[in-house]
Coordinates of C-alpha atoms in Angstrom, one line a residue:
M1 CA 0.0 0.0 0.0
A2 CA 1.2 3.6 -0.7
N3 CA 0.5 4.8 2.9
G4 CA -1.1 3.6 6.1
Q5 CA -4.7 4.8 5.5
W6 CA -7.2 2.1 6.4
Y7 CA -10.8 1.7 5.5
P8 CA -13.3 -1.2 6.0
P9 CA -13.7 -3.6 3.2
E10 CA -17.5 -3.1 3.2
W11 CA -17.3 0.6 2.4
P12 CA -17.7 0.3 -1.4
D13 CA -20.9 -1.7 -1.1
R14 CA -22.3 0.6 1.6
I15 CA -21.4 3.7 -0.4
R16 CA -23.3 2.3 -3.4
A17 CA -26.3 1.5 -1.2
L18 CA -26.3 5.0 0.2
A19 CA -26.1 6.5 -3.3
D20 CA -29.0 4.4 -4.6
G21 CA -31.2 5.1 -1.5
T22 CA -31.2 1.6 0.0
L23 CA -29.1 2.5 3.0
T24 CA -30.5 4.8 5.8
P25 CA -27.7 6.5 7.7
V26 CA -27.6 5.8 11.5
R27 CA -27.4 8.7 13.9
P28 CA -23.9 9.3 15.1
K29 CA -23.1 8.9 18.8
R30 CA -21.2 11.7 20.6
A31 CA -17.6 10.9 21.4
A32 CA -14.4 12.6 22.6
T33 CA -10.7 12.0 21.9
V34 CA -7.6 13.6 23.6
L35 CA -4.2 14.1 22.2
L36 CA -1.9 14.1 25.2
L37 CA 1.3 16.1 24.6
K38 CA 4.6 16.3 26.4
D39 CA 7.8 18.2 25.5
T40 CA 11.0 16.3 24.6
A41 CA 14.4 17.4 23.4
A42 CA 13.2 16.7 19.8
G43 CA 10.0 18.7 20.3
P44 CA 6.5 17.8 21.5
A45 CA 5.5 14.1 21.5
V46 CA 1.9 12.8 21.4
H47 CA 0.6 9.7 23.2
M48 CA -0.9 7.1 20.8
L49 CA -2.3 3.6 21.2
R50 CA -2.5 0.8 18.7
R51 CA -5.8 -1.0 18.5
R52 CA -5.7 -4.7 18.9
A53 CA -5.5 -6.6 15.6
S54 CA -8.5 -8.6 16.7
M55 CA -10.8 -5.5 16.8
A56 CA -13.5 -5.7 14.2
F57 CA -13.0 -2.0 13.3
A58 CA -9.6 -0.5 12.5
G59 CA -7.7 -3.4 14.0
G60 CA -4.0 -2.6 14.2
A61 CA -4.6 1.1 13.6
Y62 CA -3.0 3.8 15.7
A63 CA -5.3 6.2 17.5
Y64 CA -5.6 8.5 20.6
P65 CA -7.3 7.7 24.0
G66 CA -11.0 8.4 23.7
G67 CA -14.5 6.9 23.5
G68 CA -18.2 7.5 23.6
V69 CA -20.2 9.8 25.9
D70 CA -21.7 8.1 28.9
P71 CA -25.4 9.1 29.5
R72 CA -24.3 10.2 33.0
D73 CA -21.6 12.5 31.7
D74 CA -24.1 15.4 31.6
D75 CA -24.8 15.0 35.4
L76 CA -25.1 18.5 36.8
R77 CA -23.3 17.5 39.9
V78 CA -19.9 17.3 38.1
R79 CA -17.4 19.5 40.0
W80 CA -16.2 22.0 37.3
A81 CA -13.3 24.4 36.8
G82 CA -12.2 26.4 33.8
P83 CA -14.4 28.1 31.2
P84 CA -18.1 27.9 32.0
R85 CA -20.4 25.5 30.3
A86 CA -21.8 28.3 28.1
W87 CA -18.4 29.0 26.7
W88 CA -17.9 25.3 25.9
A89 CA -21.3 25.1 24.3
D90 CA -20.4 27.9 22.0
R91 CA -17.0 26.5 21.1
L92 CA -18.2 22.9 20.5
G93 CA -21.4 24.0 18.7
I94 CA -23.8 22.2 21.0
D95 CA -26.0 22.9 24.0
E96 CA -24.6 23.3 27.5
A97 CA -25.6 19.8 28.7
G98 CA -24.1 18.3 25.6
A99 CA -20.9 20.4 26.0
Q100 CA -20.4 19.2 29.6
A101 CA -21.0 15.6 28.5
V102 CA -18.4 15.8 25.8
V103 CA -15.8 17.5 28.1
C104 CA -16.5 14.9 30.8
A105 CA -16.1 12.1 28.2
A106 CA -12.8 13.5 27.2
V107 CA -11.4 13.6 30.7
R108 CA -13.0 10.3 31.8
E109 CA -11.8 8.3 28.7
T110 CA -8.3 9.7 29.1
Y111 CA -8.2 8.4 32.6
E112 CA -9.8 5.1 31.7
E113 CA -7.5 4.4 28.7
A114 CA -4.2 6.2 29.6
G115 CA -4.3 6.5 33.4
V116 CA -4.0 10.3 33.1
L117 CA -6.5 12.5 35.1
L118 CA -7.2 16.1 34.2
A119 CA -8.6 17.0 37.6
G120 CA -7.4 18.3 40.9
P121 CA -8.4 18.9 44.5
T122 CA -8.9 22.7 43.8
P123 CA -9.8 24.7 40.6
D124 CA -6.1 25.6 40.2
S125 CA -4.3 22.3 41.0
V126 CA -4.0 18.9 39.4
T127 CA -3.7 15.5 40.9
G128 CA -0.2 14.0 40.8
D129 CA 0.4 10.3 41.0
T130 CA -2.7 8.3 40.0
T131 CA -1.2 4.9 40.4
G132 CA -2.0 2.4 43.2
A133 CA -4.6 -0.2 44.0
D134 CA -7.3 2.3 45.1
W135 CA -6.9 4.4 42.0
E136 CA -7.0 1.3 39.8
A137 CA -10.2 0.1 41.5
D138 CA -11.9 3.4 40.7
R139 CA -10.6 3.5 37.1
A140 CA -11.9 -0.1 36.6
A141 CA -15.3 0.8 38.0
L142 CA -15.5 3.8 35.6
A143 CA -14.6 1.6 32.7
A144 CA -17.2 -0.9 33.6
H145 CA -19.8 1.8 34.0
E146 CA -20.3 0.8 37.7
L147 CA -19.3 4.4 38.7
S148 CA -20.3 7.6 37.1
F149 CA -17.7 10.3 36.5
A150 CA -19.5 12.7 38.8
E151 CA -19.6 10.1 41.6
F152 CA -15.9 9.4 41.0
L153 CA -15.0 13.1 41.4
D154 CA -17.2 13.4 44.5
R155 CA -15.6 10.4 46.1
R156 CA -12.1 11.8 45.5
G157 CA -13.0 15.4 46.3
L158 CA -11.8 16.4 42.8
V159 CA -12.7 19.2 40.4
L160 CA -12.7 18.6 36.6
R161 CA -10.1 20.9 35.0
S162 CA -11.8 21.9 31.7
D163 CA -9.1 24.6 31.3
L164 CA -6.5 21.8 30.7
L165 CA -8.3 20.8 27.5
A166 CA -8.3 22.7 24.2
P167 CA -10.7 21.9 21.4
W168 CA -8.9 21.1 18.2
A169 CA -11.2 19.5 15.6
R170 CA -14.5 17.7 15.1
W171 CA -14.9 14.8 12.7
I172 CA -18.1 12.9 12.0
T173 CA -18.0 9.3 10.8
P174 CA -19.3 9.0 7.2
E175 CA -23.0 8.4 6.6
F176 CA -22.4 5.0 5.0
E177 CA -20.7 3.6 8.1
A178 CA -22.6 1.1 10.3
R179 CA -21.2 2.6 13.5
R180 CA -21.0 6.3 13.5
Y181 CA -19.5 8.8 15.9
D182 CA -19.6 12.6 16.2
T183 CA -16.1 13.1 17.7
W184 CA -14.5 16.1 19.2
F185 CA -10.7 16.1 19.3
F186 CA -8.9 17.9 22.1
V187 CA -5.2 18.6 22.9
A188 CA -3.9 18.6 26.5
A189 CA -0.5 18.7 28.1
L190 CA 0.5 15.7 30.3
P191 CA 0.1 17.0 33.9
Q192 CA 3.3 17.1 35.9
G193 CA 3.8 14.1 38.2
Q194 CA 1.5 11.8 36.1
R195 CA 2.5 9.2 33.5
T196 CA 0.7 7.3 30.8
R197 CA 0.1 3.6 30.7
N198 CA -1.8 1.2 28.6
A199 CA -5.0 0.8 30.6
S200 CA -7.2 0.1 27.6
T201 CA -8.6 -3.4 26.8
E202 CA -8.7 -2.4 23.1
A203 CA -5.0 -1.6 22.7
D204 CA -2.0 -3.8 22.6
R205 CA 0.6 -1.1 22.5
T206 CA 1.1 2.6 23.5
V207 CA 3.8 5.0 22.3
W208 CA 5.0 8.5 22.7
T209 CA 6.0 9.8 19.3
G210 CA 6.7 13.0 17.5
P211 CA 3.8 14.0 15.1
A212 CA 6.1 14.3 12.1
E213 CA 7.7 11.0 13.0
A214 CA 4.4 9.2 13.2
A215 CA 3.2 10.9 10.0
A216 CA 6.3 9.7 8.2
G217 CA 5.6 6.1 9.4
Y218 CA 2.1 6.5 8.0
D219 CA 3.4 7.7 4.6
R220 CA 5.7 4.7 4.4
G221 CA 2.8 2.4 5.0
E222 CA 4.2 1.2 8.4
L223 CA 1.5 2.7 10.7
L224 CA -2.2 2.3 10.0
M225 CA -4.4 5.3 10.8
L226 CA -7.9 6.6 10.0
P227 CA -8.1 10.0 8.3
P228 CA -8.7 12.2 11.4
T229 CA -5.7 10.6 13.2
I230 CA -3.2 11.4 10.5
A231 CA -4.8 14.7 9.6
I232 CA -4.3 16.0 13.1
L233 CA -0.8 14.7 13.4
R234 CA 0.1 16.8 10.3
Q235 CA -1.5 19.8 11.9
L236 CA 0.5 19.4 15.1
A237 CA 3.9 18.9 13.4
P238 CA 4.8 22.6 13.0
Y239 CA 4.6 23.4 16.8
A240 CA 7.9 23.5 18.8
T241 CA 6.3 22.9 22.2
A242 CA 3.1 21.5 23.7
A243 CA 2.3 25.0 25.0
E244 CA 2.5 26.4 21.4
A245 CA 0.0 23.8 20.2
F246 CA -2.3 24.4 23.1
A247 CA -2.2 28.2 22.4
A248 CA -3.0 27.7 18.8
A249 CA -6.2 25.8 19.6
P250 CA -8.6 28.8 20.0
A251 CA -8.0 29.7 16.4
R252 CA -8.9 26.3 15.1
D253 CA -12.0 25.9 12.9
M254 CA -14.4 23.5 14.7
T255 CA -16.7 23.0 11.6
P256 CA -17.4 19.2 11.5
V257 CA -15.5 17.3 8.9
L258 CA -17.8 14.8 7.2
A259 CA -16.8 12.6 4.3
R260 CA -19.1 12.8 1.2
A261 CA -19.5 10.2 -1.5
R262 CA -20.8 11.0 -5.1
L263 CA -21.2 9.1 -8.3
A264 CA -19.0 10.2 -11.2
D265 CA -19.1 8.2 -14.4
D266 CA -18.0 4.6 -13.6
E267 CA -16.7 5.3 -10.1
I268 CA -17.7 6.6 -6.7
V269 CA -15.6 9.6 -5.4
L270 CA -15.2 9.7 -1.7
A271 CA -13.8 12.9 -0.3
W272 CA -13.3 14.6 3.1
P273 CA -13.8 18.4 2.7
G274 CA -10.5 20.3 3.2
H275 CA -8.5 17.1 3.2
D276 CA -7.7 16.2 -0.4
E277 CA -5.1 13.5 0.5
F278 CA -7.9 11.2 1.6
T279 CA -9.9 11.4 -1.6
K280 CA -10.7 7.9 -3.0
H281 CA -12.0 6.7 -6.4
I282 CA -13.9 3.5 -6.0
P283 CA -15.2 1.6 -9.1
T284 CA -19.0 1.3 -9.2
A285 CA -18.7 -2.4 -10.0
P286 CA -18.7 -4.4 -6.8
A287 CA -15.2 -4.9 -5.4
G288 CA -13.5 -5.6 -2.2
G289 CA -11.9 -2.9 -0.1
G290 CA -9.0 -2.8 2.3
P291 CA -5.9 -0.8 2.9
A292 CA -5.5 2.0 0.4

């Protein structure tokens, strides 16, 4: 393959079905993903995980910690610090309850999958070491949905630090996909005193890598990634420090990126607006998909 872009083998058939009206798009679920950054001698590095090869979707692909919104993530009891919910609603393009849910999902999923917690005992502090049997018990309870994030924060006497997150992009899974997500991507610096670990049951490896280095691996076909993953790596590559990337976030366009498919002569053209490198030309005659 020419690069490490991955797409499901059933996409061509589903695209054709959407084009001829026999496929009804499913409603996307809300989700959040966080790009944890830390400074190194070579520049900022980003924390990535590799999905297990056994996963039905994007097995073996590299991604960032994240996941879907829990229905309890909009619990009004969540202890909150940073910009008010109204600010987040405006920035994310949704209502206040939805904005809290997305921010909570970002912080909760980062803790569940990477062991990093963007919260502290006061509005201007952040928790240090989050290792230990008691922390792990709470993390496992969160992952199993036995404990809500609001309950976890209350139990620990912690405040969610929304100011440690910066919205970077929003991507929506194409309409022809069977499982769809409306995903907000955030950047955040690794808090001092904390360290990442592979706490996800869906990943078999985690790495800290420079954005340019990871993008080069993708270009060589060595690292599999979905379009938003590689697109955001390329966007982060120019920044010399994690703080520079974080400071650039307010100027980011949060208009959702949604792939569009159209029929053109004897092929289907699949394109992501503003991201020409992902454009695909798929023959209209039935054919298998795979790495492209």
